[in-house]
CSV table of C-alpha atoms in Angstrom, one decimal:
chain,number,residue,atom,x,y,z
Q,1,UNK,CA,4.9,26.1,-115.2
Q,2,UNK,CA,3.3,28.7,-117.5
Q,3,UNK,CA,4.1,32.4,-117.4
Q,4,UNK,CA,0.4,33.0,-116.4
Q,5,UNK,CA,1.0,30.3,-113.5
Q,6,UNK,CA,4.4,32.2,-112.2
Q,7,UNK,CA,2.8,35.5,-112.4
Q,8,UNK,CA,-0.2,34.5,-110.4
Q,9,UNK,CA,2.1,33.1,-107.8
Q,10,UNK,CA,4.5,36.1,-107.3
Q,11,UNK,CA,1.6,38.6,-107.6
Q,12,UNK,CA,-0.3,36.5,-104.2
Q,13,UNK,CA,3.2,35.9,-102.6
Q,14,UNK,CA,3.2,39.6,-102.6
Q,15,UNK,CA,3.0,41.6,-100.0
Q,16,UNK,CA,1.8,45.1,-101.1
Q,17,UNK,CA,-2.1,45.5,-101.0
Q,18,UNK,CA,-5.4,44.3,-98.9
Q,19,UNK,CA,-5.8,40.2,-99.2
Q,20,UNK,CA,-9.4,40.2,-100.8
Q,21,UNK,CA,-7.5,41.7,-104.0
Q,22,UNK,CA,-5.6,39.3,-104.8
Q,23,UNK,CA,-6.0,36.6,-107.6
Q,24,UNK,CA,-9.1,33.9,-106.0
Q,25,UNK,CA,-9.7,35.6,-103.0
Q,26,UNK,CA,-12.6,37.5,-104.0
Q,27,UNK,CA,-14.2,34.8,-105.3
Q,28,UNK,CA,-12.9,32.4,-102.3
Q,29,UNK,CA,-14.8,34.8,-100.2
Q,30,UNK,CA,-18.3,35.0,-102.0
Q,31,UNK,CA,-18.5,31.3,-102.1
Q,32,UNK,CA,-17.8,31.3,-98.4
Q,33,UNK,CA,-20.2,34.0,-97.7
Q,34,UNK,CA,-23.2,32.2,-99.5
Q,35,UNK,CA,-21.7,29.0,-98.4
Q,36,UNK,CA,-22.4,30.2,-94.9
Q,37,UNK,CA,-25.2,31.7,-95.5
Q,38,UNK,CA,-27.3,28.8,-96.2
Q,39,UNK,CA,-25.6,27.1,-93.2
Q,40,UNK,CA,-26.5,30.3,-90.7
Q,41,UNK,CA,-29.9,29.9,-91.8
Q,42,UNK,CA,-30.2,26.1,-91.0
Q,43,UNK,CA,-29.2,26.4,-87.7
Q,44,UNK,CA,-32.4,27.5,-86.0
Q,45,UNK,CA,-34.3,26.7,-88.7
Q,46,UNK,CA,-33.9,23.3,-89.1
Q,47,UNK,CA,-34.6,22.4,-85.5
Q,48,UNK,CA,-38.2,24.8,-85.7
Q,49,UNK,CA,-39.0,22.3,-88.9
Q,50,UNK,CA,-38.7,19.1,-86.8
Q,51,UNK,CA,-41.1,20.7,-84.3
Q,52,UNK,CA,-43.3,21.7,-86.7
Q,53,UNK,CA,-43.7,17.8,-88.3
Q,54,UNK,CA,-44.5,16.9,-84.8
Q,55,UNK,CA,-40.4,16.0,-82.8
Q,56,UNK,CA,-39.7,17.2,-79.5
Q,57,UNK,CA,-36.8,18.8,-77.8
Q,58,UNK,CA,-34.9,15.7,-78.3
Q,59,UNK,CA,-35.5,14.9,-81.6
Q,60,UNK,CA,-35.0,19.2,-82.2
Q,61,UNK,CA,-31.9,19.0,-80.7
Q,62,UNK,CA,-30.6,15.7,-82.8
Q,63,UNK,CA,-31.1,17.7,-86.0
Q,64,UNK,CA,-27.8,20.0,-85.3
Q,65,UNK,CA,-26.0,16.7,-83.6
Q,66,UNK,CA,-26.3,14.4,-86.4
Q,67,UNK,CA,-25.4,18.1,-88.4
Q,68,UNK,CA,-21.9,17.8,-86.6
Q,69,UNK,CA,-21.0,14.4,-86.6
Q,70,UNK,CA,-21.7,14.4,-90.2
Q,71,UNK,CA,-19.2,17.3,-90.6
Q,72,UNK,CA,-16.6,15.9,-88.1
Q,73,UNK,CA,-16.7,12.5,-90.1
Q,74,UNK,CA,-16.3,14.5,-93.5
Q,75,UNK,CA,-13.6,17.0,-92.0
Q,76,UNK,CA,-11.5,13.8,-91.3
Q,77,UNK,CA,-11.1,12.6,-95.3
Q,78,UNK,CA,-11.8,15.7,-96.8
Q,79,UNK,CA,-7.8,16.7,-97.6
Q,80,UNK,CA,-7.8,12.8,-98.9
Q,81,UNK,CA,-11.2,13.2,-101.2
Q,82,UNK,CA,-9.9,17.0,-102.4
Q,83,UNK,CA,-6.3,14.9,-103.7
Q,84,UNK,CA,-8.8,12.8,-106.0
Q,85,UNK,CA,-11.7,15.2,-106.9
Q,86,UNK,CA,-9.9,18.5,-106.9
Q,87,UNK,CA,-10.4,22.3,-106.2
Q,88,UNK,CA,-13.4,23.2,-108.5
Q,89,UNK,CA,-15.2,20.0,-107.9
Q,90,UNK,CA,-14.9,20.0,-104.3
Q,91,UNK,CA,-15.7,23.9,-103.5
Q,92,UNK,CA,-18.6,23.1,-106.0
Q,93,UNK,CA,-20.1,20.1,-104.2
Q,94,UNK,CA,-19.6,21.9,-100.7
Q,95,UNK,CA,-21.9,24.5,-101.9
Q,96,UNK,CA,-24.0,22.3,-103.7
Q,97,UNK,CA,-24.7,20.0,-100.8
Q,98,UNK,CA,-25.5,22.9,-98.2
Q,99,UNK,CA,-28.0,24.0,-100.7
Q,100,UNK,CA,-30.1,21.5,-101.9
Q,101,UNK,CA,-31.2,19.9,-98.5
Q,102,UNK,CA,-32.4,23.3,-97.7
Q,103,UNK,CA,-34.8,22.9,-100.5
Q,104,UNK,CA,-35.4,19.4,-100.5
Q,105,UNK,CA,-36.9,20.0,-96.5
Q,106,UNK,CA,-40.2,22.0,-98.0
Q,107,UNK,CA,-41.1,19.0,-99.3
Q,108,UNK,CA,-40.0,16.9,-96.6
Q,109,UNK,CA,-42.9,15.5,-94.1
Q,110,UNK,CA,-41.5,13.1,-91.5
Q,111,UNK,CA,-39.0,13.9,-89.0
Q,112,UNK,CA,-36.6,11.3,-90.5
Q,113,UNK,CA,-36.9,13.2,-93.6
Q,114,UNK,CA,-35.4,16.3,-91.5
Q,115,UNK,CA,-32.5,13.8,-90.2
Q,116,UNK,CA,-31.7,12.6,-93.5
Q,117,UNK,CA,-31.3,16.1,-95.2
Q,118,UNK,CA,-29.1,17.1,-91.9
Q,119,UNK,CA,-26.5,14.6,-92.6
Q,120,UNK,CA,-25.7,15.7,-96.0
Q,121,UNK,CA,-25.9,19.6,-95.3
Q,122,UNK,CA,-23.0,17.9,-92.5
Q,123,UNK,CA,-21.2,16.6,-95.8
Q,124,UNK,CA,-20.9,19.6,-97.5
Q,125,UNK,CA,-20.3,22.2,-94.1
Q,126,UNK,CA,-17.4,19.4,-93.2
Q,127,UNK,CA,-15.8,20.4,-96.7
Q,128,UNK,CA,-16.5,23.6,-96.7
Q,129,UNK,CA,-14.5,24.3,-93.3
Q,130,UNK,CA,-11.7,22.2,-94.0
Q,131,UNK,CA,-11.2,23.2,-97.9
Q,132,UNK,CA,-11.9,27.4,-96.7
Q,133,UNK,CA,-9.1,27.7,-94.1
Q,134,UNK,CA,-6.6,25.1,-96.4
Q,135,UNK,CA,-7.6,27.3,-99.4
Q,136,UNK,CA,-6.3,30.8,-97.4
Q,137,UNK,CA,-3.3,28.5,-96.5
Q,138,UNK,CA,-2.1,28.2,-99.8
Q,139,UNK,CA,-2.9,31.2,-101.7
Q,140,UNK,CA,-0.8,33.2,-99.0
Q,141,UNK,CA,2.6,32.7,-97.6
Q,142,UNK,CA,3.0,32.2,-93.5
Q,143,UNK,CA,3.8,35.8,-93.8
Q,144,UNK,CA,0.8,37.5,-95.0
Q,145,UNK,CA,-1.7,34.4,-93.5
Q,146,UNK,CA,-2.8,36.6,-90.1
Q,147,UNK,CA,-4.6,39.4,-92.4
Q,148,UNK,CA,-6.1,37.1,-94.9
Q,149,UNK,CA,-7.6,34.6,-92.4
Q,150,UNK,CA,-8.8,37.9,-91.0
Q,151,UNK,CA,-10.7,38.7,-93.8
Q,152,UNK,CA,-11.7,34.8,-94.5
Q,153,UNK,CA,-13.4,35.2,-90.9
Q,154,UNK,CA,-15.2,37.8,-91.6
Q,155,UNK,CA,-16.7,36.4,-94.6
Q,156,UNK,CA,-17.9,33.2,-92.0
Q,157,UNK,CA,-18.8,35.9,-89.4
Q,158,UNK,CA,-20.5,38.3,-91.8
Q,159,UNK,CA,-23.3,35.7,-92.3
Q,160,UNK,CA,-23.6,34.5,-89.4
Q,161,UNK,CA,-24.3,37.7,-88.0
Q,162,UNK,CA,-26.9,38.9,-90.5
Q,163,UNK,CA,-28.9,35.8,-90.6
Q,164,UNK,CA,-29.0,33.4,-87.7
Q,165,UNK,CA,-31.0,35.9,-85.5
Q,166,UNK,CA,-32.6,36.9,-88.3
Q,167,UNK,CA,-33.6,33.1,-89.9
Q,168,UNK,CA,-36.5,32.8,-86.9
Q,169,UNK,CA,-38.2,36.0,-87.8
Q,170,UNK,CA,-38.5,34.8,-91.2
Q,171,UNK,CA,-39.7,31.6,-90.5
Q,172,UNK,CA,-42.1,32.8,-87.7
Q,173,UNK,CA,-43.4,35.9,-90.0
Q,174,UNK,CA,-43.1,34.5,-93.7
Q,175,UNK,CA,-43.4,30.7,-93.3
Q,176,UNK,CA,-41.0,27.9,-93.0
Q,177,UNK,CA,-40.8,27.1,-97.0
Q,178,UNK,CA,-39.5,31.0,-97.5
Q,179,UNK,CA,-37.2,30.5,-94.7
Q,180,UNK,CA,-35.4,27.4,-96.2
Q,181,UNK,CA,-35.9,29.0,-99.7
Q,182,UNK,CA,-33.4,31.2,-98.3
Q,183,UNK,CA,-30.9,28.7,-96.8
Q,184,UNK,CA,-30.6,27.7,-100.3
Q,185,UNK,CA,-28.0,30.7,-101.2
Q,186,UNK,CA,-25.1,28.0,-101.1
Q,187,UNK,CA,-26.4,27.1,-104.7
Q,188,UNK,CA,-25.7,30.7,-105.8
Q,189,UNK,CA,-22.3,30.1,-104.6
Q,190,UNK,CA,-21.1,27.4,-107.1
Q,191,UNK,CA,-19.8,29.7,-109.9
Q,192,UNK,CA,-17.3,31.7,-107.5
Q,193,UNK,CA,-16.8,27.5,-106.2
Q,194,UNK,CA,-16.2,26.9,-109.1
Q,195,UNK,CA,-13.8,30.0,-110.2
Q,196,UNK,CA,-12.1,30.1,-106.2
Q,197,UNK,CA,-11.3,26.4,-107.4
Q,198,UNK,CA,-10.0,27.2,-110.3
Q,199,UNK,CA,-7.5,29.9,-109.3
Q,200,UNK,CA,-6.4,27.9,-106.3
Q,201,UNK,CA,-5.3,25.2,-108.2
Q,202,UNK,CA,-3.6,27.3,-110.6
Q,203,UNK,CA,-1.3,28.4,-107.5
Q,204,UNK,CA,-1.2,25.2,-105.6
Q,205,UNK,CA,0.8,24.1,-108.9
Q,206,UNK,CA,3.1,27.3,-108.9
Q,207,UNK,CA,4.1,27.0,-105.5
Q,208,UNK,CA,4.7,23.1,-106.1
Q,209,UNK,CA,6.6,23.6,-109.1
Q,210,UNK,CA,8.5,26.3,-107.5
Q,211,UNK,CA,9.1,24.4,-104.2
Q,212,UNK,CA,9.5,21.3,-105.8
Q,213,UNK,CA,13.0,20.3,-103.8
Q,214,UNK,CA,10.9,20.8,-100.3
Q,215,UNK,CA,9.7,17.3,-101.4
Q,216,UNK,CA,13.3,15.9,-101.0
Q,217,UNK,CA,14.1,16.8,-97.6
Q,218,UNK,CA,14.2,13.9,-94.5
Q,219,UNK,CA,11.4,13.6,-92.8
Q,220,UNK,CA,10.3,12.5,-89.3
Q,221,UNK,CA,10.3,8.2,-89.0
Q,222,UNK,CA,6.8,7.3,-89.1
Q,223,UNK,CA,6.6,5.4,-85.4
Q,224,UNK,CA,8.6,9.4,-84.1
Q,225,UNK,CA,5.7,10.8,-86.0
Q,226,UNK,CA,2.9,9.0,-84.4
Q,227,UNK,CA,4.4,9.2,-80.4
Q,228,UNK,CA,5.2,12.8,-80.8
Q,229,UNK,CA,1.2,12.9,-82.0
Q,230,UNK,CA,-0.1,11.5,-79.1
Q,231,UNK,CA,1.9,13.2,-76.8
Q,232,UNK,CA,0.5,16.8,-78.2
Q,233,UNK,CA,-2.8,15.3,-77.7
Q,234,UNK,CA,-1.8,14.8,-74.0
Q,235,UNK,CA,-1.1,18.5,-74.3
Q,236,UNK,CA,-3.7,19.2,-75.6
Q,237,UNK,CA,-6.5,18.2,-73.4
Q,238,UNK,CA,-6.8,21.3,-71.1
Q,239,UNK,CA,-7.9,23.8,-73.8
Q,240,UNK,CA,-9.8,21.2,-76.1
Q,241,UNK,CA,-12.1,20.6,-72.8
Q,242,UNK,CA,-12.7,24.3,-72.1
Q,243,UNK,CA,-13.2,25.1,-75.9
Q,244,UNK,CA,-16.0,22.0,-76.2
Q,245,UNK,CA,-17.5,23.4,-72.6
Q,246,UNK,CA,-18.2,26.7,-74.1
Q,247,UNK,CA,-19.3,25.7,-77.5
Q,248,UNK,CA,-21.9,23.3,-76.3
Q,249,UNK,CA,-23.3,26.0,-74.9
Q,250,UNK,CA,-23.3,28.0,-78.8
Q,251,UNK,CA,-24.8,24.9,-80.0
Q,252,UNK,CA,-27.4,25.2,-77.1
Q,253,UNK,CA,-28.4,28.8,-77.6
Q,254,UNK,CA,-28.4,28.8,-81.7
Q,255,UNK,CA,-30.6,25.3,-81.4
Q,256,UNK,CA,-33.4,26.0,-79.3
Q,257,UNK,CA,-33.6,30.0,-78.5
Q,258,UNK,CA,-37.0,30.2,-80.9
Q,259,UNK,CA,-38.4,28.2,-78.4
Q,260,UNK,CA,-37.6,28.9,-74.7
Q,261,UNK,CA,-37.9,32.6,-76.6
Q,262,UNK,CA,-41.8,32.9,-76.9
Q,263,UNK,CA,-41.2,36.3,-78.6
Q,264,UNK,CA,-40.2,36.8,-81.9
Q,265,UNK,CA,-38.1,39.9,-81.8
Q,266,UNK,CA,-36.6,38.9,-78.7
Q,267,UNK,CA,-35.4,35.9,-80.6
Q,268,UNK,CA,-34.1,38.1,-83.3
Q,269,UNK,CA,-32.5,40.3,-80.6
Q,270,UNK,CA,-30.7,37.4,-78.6
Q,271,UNK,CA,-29.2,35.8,-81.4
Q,272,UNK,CA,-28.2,39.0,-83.6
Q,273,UNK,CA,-26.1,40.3,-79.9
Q,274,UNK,CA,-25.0,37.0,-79.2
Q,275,UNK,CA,-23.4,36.2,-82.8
Q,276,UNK,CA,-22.2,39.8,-82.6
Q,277,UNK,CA,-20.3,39.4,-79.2
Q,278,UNK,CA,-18.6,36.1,-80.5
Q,279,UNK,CA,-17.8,38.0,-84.1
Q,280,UNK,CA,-16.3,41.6,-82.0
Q,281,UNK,CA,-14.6,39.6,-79.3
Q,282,UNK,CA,-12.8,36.6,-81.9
Q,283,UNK,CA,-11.1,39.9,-83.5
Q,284,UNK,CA,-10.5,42.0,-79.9
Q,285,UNK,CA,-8.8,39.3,-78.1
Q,286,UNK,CA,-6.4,38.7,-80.5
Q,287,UNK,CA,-4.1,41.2,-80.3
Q,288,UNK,CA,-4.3,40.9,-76.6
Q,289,UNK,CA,-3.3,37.3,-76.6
Q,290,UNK,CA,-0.4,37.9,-79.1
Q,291,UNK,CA,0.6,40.3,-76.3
Q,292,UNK,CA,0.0,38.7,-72.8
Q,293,UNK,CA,-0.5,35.2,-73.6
Q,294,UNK,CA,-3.4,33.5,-74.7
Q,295,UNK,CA,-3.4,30.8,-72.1
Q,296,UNK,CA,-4.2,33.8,-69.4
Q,297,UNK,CA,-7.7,34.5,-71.3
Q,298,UNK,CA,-9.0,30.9,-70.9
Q,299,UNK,CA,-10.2,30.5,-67.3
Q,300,UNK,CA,-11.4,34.1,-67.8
Q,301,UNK,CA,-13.6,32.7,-70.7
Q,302,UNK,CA,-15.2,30.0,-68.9
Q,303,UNK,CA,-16.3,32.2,-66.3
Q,304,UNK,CA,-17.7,34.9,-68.5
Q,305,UNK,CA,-19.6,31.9,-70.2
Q,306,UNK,CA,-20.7,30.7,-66.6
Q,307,UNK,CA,-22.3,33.8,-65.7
Q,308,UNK,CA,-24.3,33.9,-69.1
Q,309,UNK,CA,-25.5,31.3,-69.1
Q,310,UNK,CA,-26.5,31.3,-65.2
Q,311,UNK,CA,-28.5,34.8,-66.4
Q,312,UNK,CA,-29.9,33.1,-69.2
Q,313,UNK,CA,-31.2,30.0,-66.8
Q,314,UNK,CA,-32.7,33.2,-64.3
Q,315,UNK,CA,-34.5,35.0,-67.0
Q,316,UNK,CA,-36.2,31.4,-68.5
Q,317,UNK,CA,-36.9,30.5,-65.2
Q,318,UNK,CA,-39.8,33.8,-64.9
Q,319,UNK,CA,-37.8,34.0,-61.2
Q,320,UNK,CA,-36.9,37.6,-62.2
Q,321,UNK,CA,-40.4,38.6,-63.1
Q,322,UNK,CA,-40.5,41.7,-65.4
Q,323,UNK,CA,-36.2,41.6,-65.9
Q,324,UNK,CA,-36.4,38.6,-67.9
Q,325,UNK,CA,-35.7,39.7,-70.9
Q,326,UNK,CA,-33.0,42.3,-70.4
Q,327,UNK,CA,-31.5,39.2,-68.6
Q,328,UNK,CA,-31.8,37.2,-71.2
Q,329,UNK,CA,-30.2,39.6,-73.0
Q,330,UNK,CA,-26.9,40.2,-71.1
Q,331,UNK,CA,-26.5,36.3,-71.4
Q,332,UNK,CA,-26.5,35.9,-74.6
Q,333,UNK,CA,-24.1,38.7,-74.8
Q,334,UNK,CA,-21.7,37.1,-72.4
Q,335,UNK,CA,-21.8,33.8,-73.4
Q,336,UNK,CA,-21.0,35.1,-77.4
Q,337,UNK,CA,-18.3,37.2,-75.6
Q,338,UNK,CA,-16.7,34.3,-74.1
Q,339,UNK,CA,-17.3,32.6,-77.3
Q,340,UNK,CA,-15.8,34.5,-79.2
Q,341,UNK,CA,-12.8,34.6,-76.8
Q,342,UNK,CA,-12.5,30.7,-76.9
Q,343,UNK,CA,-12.2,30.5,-80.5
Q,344,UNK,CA,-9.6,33.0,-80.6
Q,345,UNK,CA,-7.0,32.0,-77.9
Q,346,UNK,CA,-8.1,27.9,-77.4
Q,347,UNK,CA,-7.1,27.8,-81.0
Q,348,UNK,CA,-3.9,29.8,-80.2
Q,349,UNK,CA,-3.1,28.0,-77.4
Q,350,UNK,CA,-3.2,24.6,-78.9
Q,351,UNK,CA,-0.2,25.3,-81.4
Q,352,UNK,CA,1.6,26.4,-78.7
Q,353,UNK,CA,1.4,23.3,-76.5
Q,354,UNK,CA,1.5,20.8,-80.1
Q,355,UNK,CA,4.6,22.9,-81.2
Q,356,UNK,CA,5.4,23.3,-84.6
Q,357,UNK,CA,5.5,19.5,-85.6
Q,358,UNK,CA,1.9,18.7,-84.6
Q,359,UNK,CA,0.8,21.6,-85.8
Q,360,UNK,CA,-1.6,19.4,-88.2
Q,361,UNK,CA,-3.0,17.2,-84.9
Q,362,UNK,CA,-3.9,20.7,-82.8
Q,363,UNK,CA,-6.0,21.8,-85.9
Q,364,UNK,CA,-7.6,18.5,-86.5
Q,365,UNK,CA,-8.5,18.0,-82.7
Q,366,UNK,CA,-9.8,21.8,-82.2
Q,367,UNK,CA,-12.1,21.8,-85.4
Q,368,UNK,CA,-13.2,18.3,-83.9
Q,369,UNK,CA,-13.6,19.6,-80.4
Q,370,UNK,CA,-15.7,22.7,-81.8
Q,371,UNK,CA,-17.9,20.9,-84.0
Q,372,UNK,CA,-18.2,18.2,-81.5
Q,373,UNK,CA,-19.3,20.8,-78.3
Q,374,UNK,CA,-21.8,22.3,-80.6
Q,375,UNK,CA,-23.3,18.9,-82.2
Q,376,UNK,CA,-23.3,17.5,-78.1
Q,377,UNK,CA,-24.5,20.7,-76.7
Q,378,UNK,CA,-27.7,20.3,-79.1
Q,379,UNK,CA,-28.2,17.0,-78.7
Q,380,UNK,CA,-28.1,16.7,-74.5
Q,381,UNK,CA,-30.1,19.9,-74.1
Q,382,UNK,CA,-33.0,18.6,-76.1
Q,383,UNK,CA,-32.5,15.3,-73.6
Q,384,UNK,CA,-32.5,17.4,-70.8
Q,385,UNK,CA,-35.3,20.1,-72.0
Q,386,UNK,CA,-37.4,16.9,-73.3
Q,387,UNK,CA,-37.3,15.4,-69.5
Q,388,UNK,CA,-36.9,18.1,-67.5
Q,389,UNK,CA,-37.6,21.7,-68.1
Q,390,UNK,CA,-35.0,24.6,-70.3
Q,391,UNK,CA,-34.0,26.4,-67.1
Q,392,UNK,CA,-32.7,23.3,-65.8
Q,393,UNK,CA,-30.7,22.3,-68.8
Q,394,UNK,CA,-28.8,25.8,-68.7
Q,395,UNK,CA,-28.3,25.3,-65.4
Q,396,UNK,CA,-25.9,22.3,-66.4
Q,397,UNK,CA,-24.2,24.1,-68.9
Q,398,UNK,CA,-23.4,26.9,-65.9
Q,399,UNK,CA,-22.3,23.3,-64.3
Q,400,UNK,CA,-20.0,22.4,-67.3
Q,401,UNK,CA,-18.4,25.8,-67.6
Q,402,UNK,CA,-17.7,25.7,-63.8
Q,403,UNK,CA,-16.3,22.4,-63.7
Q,404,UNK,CA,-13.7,23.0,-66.9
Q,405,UNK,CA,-12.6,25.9,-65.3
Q,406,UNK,CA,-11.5,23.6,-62.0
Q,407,UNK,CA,-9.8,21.2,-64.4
Q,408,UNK,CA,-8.1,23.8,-66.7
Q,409,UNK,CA,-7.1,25.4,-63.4
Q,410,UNK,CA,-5.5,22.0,-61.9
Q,411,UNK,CA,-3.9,20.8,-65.2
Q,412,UNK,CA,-2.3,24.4,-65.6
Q,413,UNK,CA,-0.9,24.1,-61.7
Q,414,UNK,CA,0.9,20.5,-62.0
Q,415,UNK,CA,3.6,21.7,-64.7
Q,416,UNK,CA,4.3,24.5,-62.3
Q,417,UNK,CA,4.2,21.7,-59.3
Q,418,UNK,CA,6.2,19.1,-61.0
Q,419,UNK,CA,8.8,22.2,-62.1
Q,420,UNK,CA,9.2,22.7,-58.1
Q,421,UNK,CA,10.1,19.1,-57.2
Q,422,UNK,CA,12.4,18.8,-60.4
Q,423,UNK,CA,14.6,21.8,-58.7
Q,424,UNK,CA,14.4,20.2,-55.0
């Protein structure tokens, strides 16, 4: 190991000064906000396009589904393709592939076209989630992780919150081709991809170097390894079903609000309060769950997300006459809220109930679980919306959130009912 290798290791591993100082952060964090960026834009934009070249709801909502299940499949061998390719190369690509599709879909014409360029974009979002949050993990030690994923999130949020509401505006008042002009900003991410990459790798080889006796020690017998994995998926299932309740209804709103919206700065309105909720109560609820537990806030969560979305099924309905849109307005804000929330303390929650040896399988199945809701929230609203009506398909996401909450509720209760017979 060099001297310039050492010193960059010891200079991260300390813990004196903000994280974005230190050596690849900054860049880490501008390829993640144009990374983002592009993706934020997509989101609503991307389903709009389909309607445009002639799709329905269904064939709207299946733009963000086949989205996710690109991304889950990529999330799945991305740590295995990053052990082959490397840093640079794989940050680069991430960027390179969210950008691209965004251009290639002013020229595209058929609906398949739209399908197509969704799948790829799912490619290179599914490595750019899995390579962000590995990337803070191993330029900082367990020690200083809390304030640099802090600052990692808001880089995601940051984005998010700027340009989702914002993308249907454009698209409505500038044209679709500006609009995806714009969701190509992952392209001007590929130098800091490239230099993020760069400095990672430099450390990744400190810290092994430096660590390099960790690779001696026993380890767990592969057939203990597995069992021990399926039972913390066991555990697991409780706040994985509440987490994939609330974010099928994220993927709901951010897919089809331009059109159950009719007006344009309403749209912009919604979305920019609802991605601000989620962004304000991911950071609040923190501190509250490190302090009362973060199992407590789930039920809570679900019903905050029921309500919403109830509200948001009244004001689409035209039941409430001339309080539509404030209604309208006060779902979208809760359901972000309880959005927001469910990241925070599902996430939480899940290493507690895998325990410190699965930590790997509670990551894996949340980031599954999240991409999973939102992919399937798009996807059976545009069903539903396609056969039915909008109002009605909110009205089963109310249905969904209500019905996690009983099983969350029932699974929490037979621990404490089993703990009772144990003492009898």
């Amino acid at each position: 190991m060099s001297a310039q290798d050492q010193g960059d290791a010891v200079r991260i591993a300390n813990p004196a000064g903000p994280p974005w100082r230190e050596p690849g952060m900054p860049a880490l964090l501008a390829m993640t906000t144009f990374a983002f960026a592009g993706f934020a834009v997509m989101l609503p934009v991307a389903p709009l396009h389909m309607v445009a070249l002639g799709g329905d709801e269904f064939l709207a909502g299946l733009v963000n589904a086949v989205l996710m299940a690109a991304t889950i499949l990529t999330q799945l061998v991305v740590e295995r393709m990053r052990s082959w390719i490397g840093w640079r190369i794989s940050l680069a690509l991430a960027c390179l592939l969210l950008g691209l599709p965004a251009l290639g879909e002013i020229v595209a014409t058929t609906p398949g076209q739209v399908l197509v360029l969704a799948a790829v974009r799912g490619i290179g979002f599914g490595i750019v989630t899995v390579s962000g949050s590995s990337a803070v993990g191993t330029l900082f030690p367990p020690e200083r992780r809390g304030r640099a994923i802090g600052a990692y999130g808001l880089a995601v949020a940051g984005a998010q919150l700027v340009l989702t509401p914002v993308a249907p505006w454009i698209a409505d008042e500038a044209g679709l081709p500006v609009a995806l002009a714009v969701a190509a900003l992952p392209l001007v991410g590929i130098p800091f991809a490239i230099a993020a990459g760069a400095a990672i790798a430099k450390h990744a080889r400190a810290v092994a170097t430096a660590d390099i006796q960790d690779a001696e020690r026993p380890s767990p017998a592969p057939h203990e390894s597995r069992s021990e994995d399926r039972r913390a998926l066991v555990r697991l299932v409780p706040p994985i079903l509440a987490l994939t309740a609330v974010t099928c209804a994220g993927g709901a709103i951010t897919t089809f609000t331009p059109q159950f919206v009719p007006d344009a700065v309403l749209t912009v309105v919604s979305l920019f309060l609802y991605t601000a909720a989620a962004t304000f109560a991911r950071w609040f609820v923190g501190g509250l769950a490190d302090r009362y537990g973060a199992d407590r806030f789930i039920l809570p969560g679900l019903a905050i997300a029921a309500l919403g979305l109830a509200a948001i099924a009244a004001a689409i309905s035209g039941i409430v006459g001339l309080a539509g849109p404030i209604l309208l307005i006060v779902g979208a804000v809760l359901v972000g809220t309880s959005f927001g929330i469910m990241q925070n303390v599902t996430l939480v929650r899940a290493f507690e109930l895998a325990g410190e040896h699965a930590r790997g399988v509670a990551s894996t199945a949340w980031n599954v679980a999240f991409d999973a809701g939102t992919g399937v929230g798009a996807l059976a609203i545009g069903a539903l919306a396609a056969g039915a009506s909008f109002t009605l398909s909110f009205v089963a996401l109310t249905a969904v959130c209500v019905v996690a909450g009983f099983a969350v509720l029932l699974a929490g209760r037979r621990p404490a009912r089993d703990a009772v017979g144990a003492s009898d």
